[in-house]
């Protein structure tokens, strides 16, 4: 089992909205996120909120500010230095990774002992920095949202409309 709370990356929220749990199709997912946030089990950070470009996702984030805690940058240099020193990453990959919320999420989790939730898959030989690989290198737990849904026993019950 992973370490709670679970810290959601932008791609988990974006993919949920775009693919699996659209606001109008599965509002229970979004209600579940807020319920689990109140329980202290899931959250995200302001850097992720800033990456949400879709108007509906931004509206949800604005309506639920307590889901996003302030960024903890205490260990950001540790994350950044590891990415910069990793020779297999191209300079473009380093710049791309470091220019997003990804290193802030990992630094936040590293400092607080959280588990990062991401839809990225590990690719240890990739020339691109991936959240799971950076997490593994720095000893940060990570998992995908479906595993977290299962661990927290999320249940989205069908409501039949007349």
PDB file of C-alpha atoms in Angstrom:
ATOM      1  CA  UNK A   1       0.000   0.000   0.000  1.00  0.00           C
ATOM      2  CA  UNK A   2       1.199   3.508  -0.759  1.00  0.00           C
ATOM      3  CA  UNK A   3       1.728   6.321   1.704  1.00  0.00           C
ATOM      4  CA  UNK A   4      -1.144   8.751   2.110  1.00  0.00           C
ATOM      5  CA  UNK A   5      -2.076  11.368   1.400  1.00  0.00           C
ATOM      6  CA  UNK A   6      -2.097  10.979  -2.321  1.00  0.00           C
ATOM      7  CA  UNK A   7      -0.866  13.984  -4.284  1.00  0.00           C
ATOM      8  CA  UNK A   8      -2.565  14.251  -7.680  1.00  0.00           C
ATOM      9  CA  UNK A   9      -0.576  15.372 -10.714  1.00  0.00           C
ATOM     10  CA  UNK A  10      -2.206  17.548 -13.374  1.00  0.00           C
ATOM     11  CA  UNK A  11      -2.459  14.683 -15.859  1.00  0.00           C
ATOM     12  CA  UNK A  12      -4.654  12.647 -13.495  1.00  0.00           C
ATOM     13  CA  UNK A  13      -7.187  15.465 -13.332  1.00  0.00           C
ATOM     14  CA  UNK A  14      -6.930  16.327 -17.029  1.00  0.00           C
ATOM     15  CA  UNK A  15      -7.285  12.706 -18.189  1.00  0.00           C
ATOM     16  CA  UNK A  16     -10.132  12.117 -15.746  1.00  0.00           C
ATOM     17  CA  UNK A  17     -12.000  15.090 -17.167  1.00  0.00           C
ATOM     18  CA  UNK A  18     -11.220  14.314 -20.809  1.00  0.00           C
ATOM     19  CA  UNK A  19     -11.450  10.521 -20.865  1.00  0.00           C
ATOM     20  CA  UNK A  20     -12.893   8.668 -17.898  1.00  0.00           C
ATOM     21  CA  UNK A  21     -14.849  10.941 -15.583  1.00  0.00           C
ATOM     22  CA  UNK A  22     -16.197  13.913 -17.529  1.00  0.00           C
ATOM     23  CA  UNK A  23     -18.017  16.319 -15.227  1.00  0.00           C
ATOM     24  CA  UNK A  24     -21.385  15.613 -16.870  1.00  0.00           C
ATOM     25  CA  UNK A  25     -20.901  11.831 -17.126  1.00  0.00           C
ATOM     26  CA  UNK A  26     -19.404  10.944 -13.750  1.00  0.00           C
ATOM     27  CA  UNK A  27     -19.830  13.800 -11.287  1.00  0.00           C
ATOM     28  CA  UNK A  28     -19.377  11.244  -8.493  1.00  0.00           C
ATOM     29  CA  UNK A  29     -15.625  11.125  -9.216  1.00  0.00           C
ATOM     30  CA  UNK A  30     -15.292  14.846  -8.572  1.00  0.00           C
ATOM     31  CA  UNK A  31     -17.468  14.637  -5.470  1.00  0.00           C
ATOM     32  CA  UNK A  32     -15.296  11.739  -4.286  1.00  0.00           C
ATOM     33  CA  UNK A  33     -12.136  13.842  -4.688  1.00  0.00           C
ATOM     34  CA  UNK A  34     -13.584  16.547  -2.440  1.00  0.00           C
ATOM     35  CA  UNK A  35     -14.830  13.999   0.115  1.00  0.00           C
ATOM     36  CA  UNK A  36     -11.421  12.314   0.245  1.00  0.00           C
ATOM     37  CA  UNK A  37      -9.716  15.709   0.519  1.00  0.00           C
ATOM     38  CA  UNK A  38     -11.845  16.472   3.575  1.00  0.00           C
ATOM     39  CA  UNK A  39     -10.751  13.120   4.997  1.00  0.00           C
ATOM     40  CA  UNK A  40      -7.123  14.074   4.363  1.00  0.00           C
ATOM     41  CA  UNK A  41      -6.527  11.303   1.829  1.00  0.00           C
ATOM     42  CA  UNK A  42      -6.088  13.145  -1.478  1.00  0.00           C
ATOM     43  CA  UNK A  43      -5.025  16.600  -2.589  1.00  0.00           C
ATOM     44  CA  UNK A  44      -3.043  18.511  -5.115  1.00  0.00           C
ATOM     45  CA  UNK A  45      -0.971  21.681  -5.096  1.00  0.00           C
ATOM     46  CA  UNK A  46      -1.244  25.155  -6.529  1.00  0.00           C
ATOM     47  CA  UNK A  47       1.304  24.391  -9.278  1.00  0.00           C
ATOM     48  CA  UNK A  48      -1.107  21.756 -10.610  1.00  0.00           C
ATOM     49  CA  UNK A  49      -4.045  24.150 -10.382  1.00  0.00           C
ATOM     50  CA  UNK A  50      -2.033  26.594 -12.493  1.00  0.00           C
ATOM     51  CA  UNK A  51      -1.590  23.934 -15.220  1.00  0.00           C
ATOM     52  CA  UNK A  52      -5.328  23.341 -15.641  1.00  0.00           C
ATOM     53  CA  UNK A  53      -6.115  25.199 -18.858  1.00  0.00           C
ATOM     54  CA  UNK A  54      -9.531  23.768 -19.720  1.00  0.00           C
ATOM     55  CA  UNK A  55     -12.307  26.178 -18.637  1.00  0.00           C
ATOM     56  CA  UNK A  56     -14.350  23.445 -16.917  1.00  0.00           C
ATOM     57  CA  UNK A  57     -11.323  22.116 -15.024  1.00  0.00           C
ATOM     58  CA  UNK A  58     -10.341  25.648 -14.000  1.00  0.00           C
ATOM     59  CA  UNK A  59     -13.898  26.315 -12.815  1.00  0.00           C
ATOM     60  CA  UNK A  60     -13.838  23.124 -10.717  1.00  0.00           C
ATOM     61  CA  UNK A  61     -10.463  24.079  -9.251  1.00  0.00           C
ATOM     62  CA  UNK A  62     -11.676  27.599  -8.468  1.00  0.00           C
ATOM     63  CA  UNK A  63     -14.798  26.217  -6.792  1.00  0.00           C
ATOM     64  CA  UNK A  64     -12.676  23.833  -4.688  1.00  0.00           C
ATOM     65  CA  UNK A  65      -9.632  25.821  -3.546  1.00  0.00           C
ATOM     66  CA  UNK A  66      -9.071  23.629  -0.474  1.00  0.00           C
ATOM     67  CA  UNK A  67      -8.170  20.732  -2.786  1.00  0.00           C
ATOM     68  CA  UNK A  68      -4.947  22.574  -3.655  1.00  0.00           C
ATOM     69  CA  UNK A  69      -2.436  23.290  -0.922  1.00  0.00           C
ATOM     70  CA  UNK A  70       0.416  25.785  -1.302  1.00  0.00           C
ATOM     71  CA  UNK A  71       3.534  24.476  -3.044  1.00  0.00           C
ATOM     72  CA  UNK A  72       6.281  23.332  -0.675  1.00  0.00           C
ATOM     73  CA  UNK A  73       9.529  24.160  -2.464  1.00  0.00           C
ATOM     74  CA  UNK A  74      11.851  23.082   0.371  1.00  0.00           C
ATOM     75  CA  UNK A  75      13.359  20.209  -1.636  1.00  0.00           C
ATOM     76  CA  UNK A  76      12.880  21.541  -5.155  1.00  0.00           C
ATOM     77  CA  UNK A  77      16.620  21.996  -5.691  1.00  0.00           C
ATOM     78  CA  UNK A  78      17.166  18.322  -4.791  1.00  0.00           C
ATOM     79  CA  UNK A  79      14.707  17.258  -7.488  1.00  0.00           C
ATOM     80  CA  UNK A  80      16.010  19.760 -10.045  1.00  0.00           C
ATOM     81  CA  UNK A  81      19.642  18.827  -9.411  1.00  0.00           C
ATOM     82  CA  UNK A  82      18.895  15.136  -9.913  1.00  0.00           C
ATOM     83  CA  UNK A  83      17.135  15.809 -13.228  1.00  0.00           C
ATOM     84  CA  UNK A  84      19.951  18.102 -14.412  1.00  0.00           C
ATOM     85  CA  UNK A  85      22.624  15.537 -13.488  1.00  0.00           C
ATOM     86  CA  UNK A  86      20.875  12.593 -15.162  1.00  0.00           C
ATOM     87  CA  UNK A  87      22.935  12.133 -18.339  1.00  0.00           C
ATOM     88  CA  UNK A  88      20.368  10.067 -20.228  1.00  0.00           C
ATOM     89  CA  UNK A  89      17.941  13.010 -20.411  1.00  0.00           C
ATOM     90  CA  UNK A  90      18.308  15.379 -23.321  1.00  0.00           C
ATOM     91  CA  UNK A  91      18.630  19.065 -22.521  1.00  0.00           C
ATOM     92  CA  UNK A  92      15.231  19.666 -24.122  1.00  0.00           C
ATOM     93  CA  UNK A  93      13.703  16.996 -21.868  1.00  0.00           C
ATOM     94  CA  UNK A  94      15.305  18.510 -18.781  1.00  0.00           C
ATOM     95  CA  UNK A  95      14.014  21.958 -19.703  1.00  0.00           C
ATOM     96  CA  UNK A  96      10.521  20.645 -20.436  1.00  0.00           C
ATOM     97  CA  UNK A  97      10.306  18.695 -17.178  1.00  0.00           C
ATOM     98  CA  UNK A  98      11.703  21.495 -15.043  1.00  0.00           C
ATOM     99  CA  UNK A  99       9.383  24.032 -16.662  1.00  0.00           C
ATOM    100  CA  UNK A 100       6.228  22.254 -15.518  1.00  0.00           C
ATOM    101  CA  UNK A 101       4.639  21.420 -12.174  1.00  0.00           C
ATOM    102  CA  UNK A 102       6.276  17.964 -12.183  1.00  0.00           C
ATOM    103  CA  UNK A 103       9.398  18.790 -10.133  1.00  0.00           C
ATOM    104  CA  UNK A 104       7.309  20.838  -7.692  1.00  0.00           C
ATOM    105  CA  UNK A 105       4.934  17.905  -7.172  1.00  0.00           C
ATOM    106  CA  UNK A 106       7.834  15.541  -6.517  1.00  0.00           C
ATOM    107  CA  UNK A 107       9.562  18.024  -4.184  1.00  0.00           C
ATOM    108  CA  UNK A 108       6.295  18.536  -2.290  1.00  0.00           C
ATOM    109  CA  UNK A 109       5.810  14.776  -1.911  1.00  0.00           C
ATOM    110  CA  UNK A 110       9.453  14.306  -0.908  1.00  0.00           C
ATOM    111  CA  UNK A 111       9.171  16.924   1.831  1.00  0.00           C
ATOM    112  CA  UNK A 112       5.770  15.815   3.147  1.00  0.00           C
ATOM    113  CA  UNK A 113       6.000  12.038   2.682  1.00  0.00           C
ATOM    114  CA  UNK A 114       3.100  11.934   0.211  1.00  0.00           C
ATOM    115  CA  UNK A 115       2.516   9.524  -2.668  1.00  0.00           C
ATOM    116  CA  UNK A 116       2.431  11.082  -6.137  1.00  0.00           C
ATOM    117  CA  UNK A 117      -0.525  10.044  -8.294  1.00  0.00           C
ATOM    118  CA  UNK A 118       0.220  10.209 -12.006  1.00  0.00           C
ATOM    119  CA  UNK A 119      -0.909   8.555 -15.198  1.00  0.00           C
ATOM    120  CA  UNK A 120       2.657   8.525 -16.513  1.00  0.00           C
ATOM    121  CA  UNK A 121       4.322   5.135 -16.778  1.00  0.00           C
ATOM    122  CA  UNK A 122       7.923   4.442 -15.783  1.00  0.00           C
ATOM    123  CA  UNK A 123      10.418   4.326 -18.632  1.00  0.00           C
ATOM    124  CA  UNK A 124      13.818   3.888 -16.972  1.00  0.00           C
ATOM    125  CA  UNK A 125      15.715   3.971 -20.270  1.00  0.00           C
ATOM    126  CA  UNK A 126      13.831   6.931 -21.742  1.00  0.00           C
ATOM    127  CA  UNK A 127      15.639  10.100 -22.730  1.00  0.00           C
ATOM    128  CA  UNK A 128      12.683  12.025 -21.286  1.00  0.00           C
ATOM    129  CA  UNK A 129      12.235  12.652 -17.584  1.00  0.00           C
ATOM    130  CA  UNK A 130       9.119  10.880 -16.315  1.00  0.00           C
ATOM    131  CA  UNK A 131       7.510  11.421 -12.928  1.00  0.00           C
ATOM    132  CA  UNK A 132       7.649   7.722 -11.897  1.00  0.00           C
ATOM    133  CA  UNK A 133      11.356   7.459 -12.738  1.00  0.00           C
ATOM    134  CA  UNK A 134      12.287  10.645 -10.885  1.00  0.00           C
ATOM    135  CA  UNK A 135      10.160   9.540  -7.928  1.00  0.00           C
ATOM    136  CA  UNK A 136      11.855   6.133  -7.859  1.00  0.00           C
ATOM    137  CA  UNK A 137      15.318   7.690  -7.982  1.00  0.00           C
ATOM    138  CA  UNK A 138      14.511   9.998  -5.069  1.00  0.00           C
ATOM    139  CA  UNK A 139      12.617   7.466  -2.950  1.00  0.00           C
ATOM    140  CA  UNK A 140       9.174   9.004  -3.440  1.00  0.00           C
ATOM    141  CA  UNK A 141       6.201   6.647  -3.634  1.00  0.00           C
ATOM    142  CA  UNK A 142       4.013   6.984  -6.716  1.00  0.00           C
ATOM    143  CA  UNK A 143       1.038   5.197  -8.223  1.00  0.00           C
ATOM    144  CA  UNK A 144      -1.677   5.658 -10.836  1.00  0.00           C
ATOM    145  CA  UNK A 145      -5.159   6.932 -10.083  1.00  0.00           C
ATOM    146  CA  UNK A 146      -6.860   3.587 -10.689  1.00  0.00           C
ATOM    147  CA  UNK A 147      -4.758   1.916  -7.989  1.00  0.00           C
ATOM    148  CA  UNK A 148      -5.580   4.773  -5.617  1.00  0.00           C
ATOM    149  CA  UNK A 149      -9.306   4.526  -6.409  1.00  0.00           C
ATOM    150  CA  UNK A 150      -9.107   0.843  -5.506  1.00  0.00           C
ATOM    151  CA  UNK A 151      -7.050   1.396  -2.342  1.00  0.00           C
ATOM    152  CA  UNK A 152      -9.486   4.038  -1.098  1.00  0.00           C
ATOM    153  CA  UNK A 153     -12.450   1.876  -2.133  1.00  0.00           C
ATOM    154  CA  UNK A 154     -14.078   4.488  -4.348  1.00  0.00           C
ATOM    155  CA  UNK A 155     -17.544   3.509  -5.541  1.00  0.00           C
ATOM    156  CA  UNK A 156     -19.422   5.420  -8.213  1.00  0.00           C
ATOM    157  CA  UNK A 157     -23.018   4.217  -8.186  1.00  0.00           C
ATOM    158  CA  UNK A 158     -25.193   4.475 -11.272  1.00  0.00           C
ATOM    159  CA  UNK A 159     -28.093   6.871 -11.052  1.00  0.00           C
ATOM    160  CA  UNK A 160     -30.731   6.185 -13.687  1.00  0.00           C
ATOM    161  CA  UNK A 161     -32.407   9.314 -15.013  1.00  0.00           C
ATOM    162  CA  UNK A 162     -36.127   9.038 -15.934  1.00  0.00           C
TER     163      UNK A 162
END
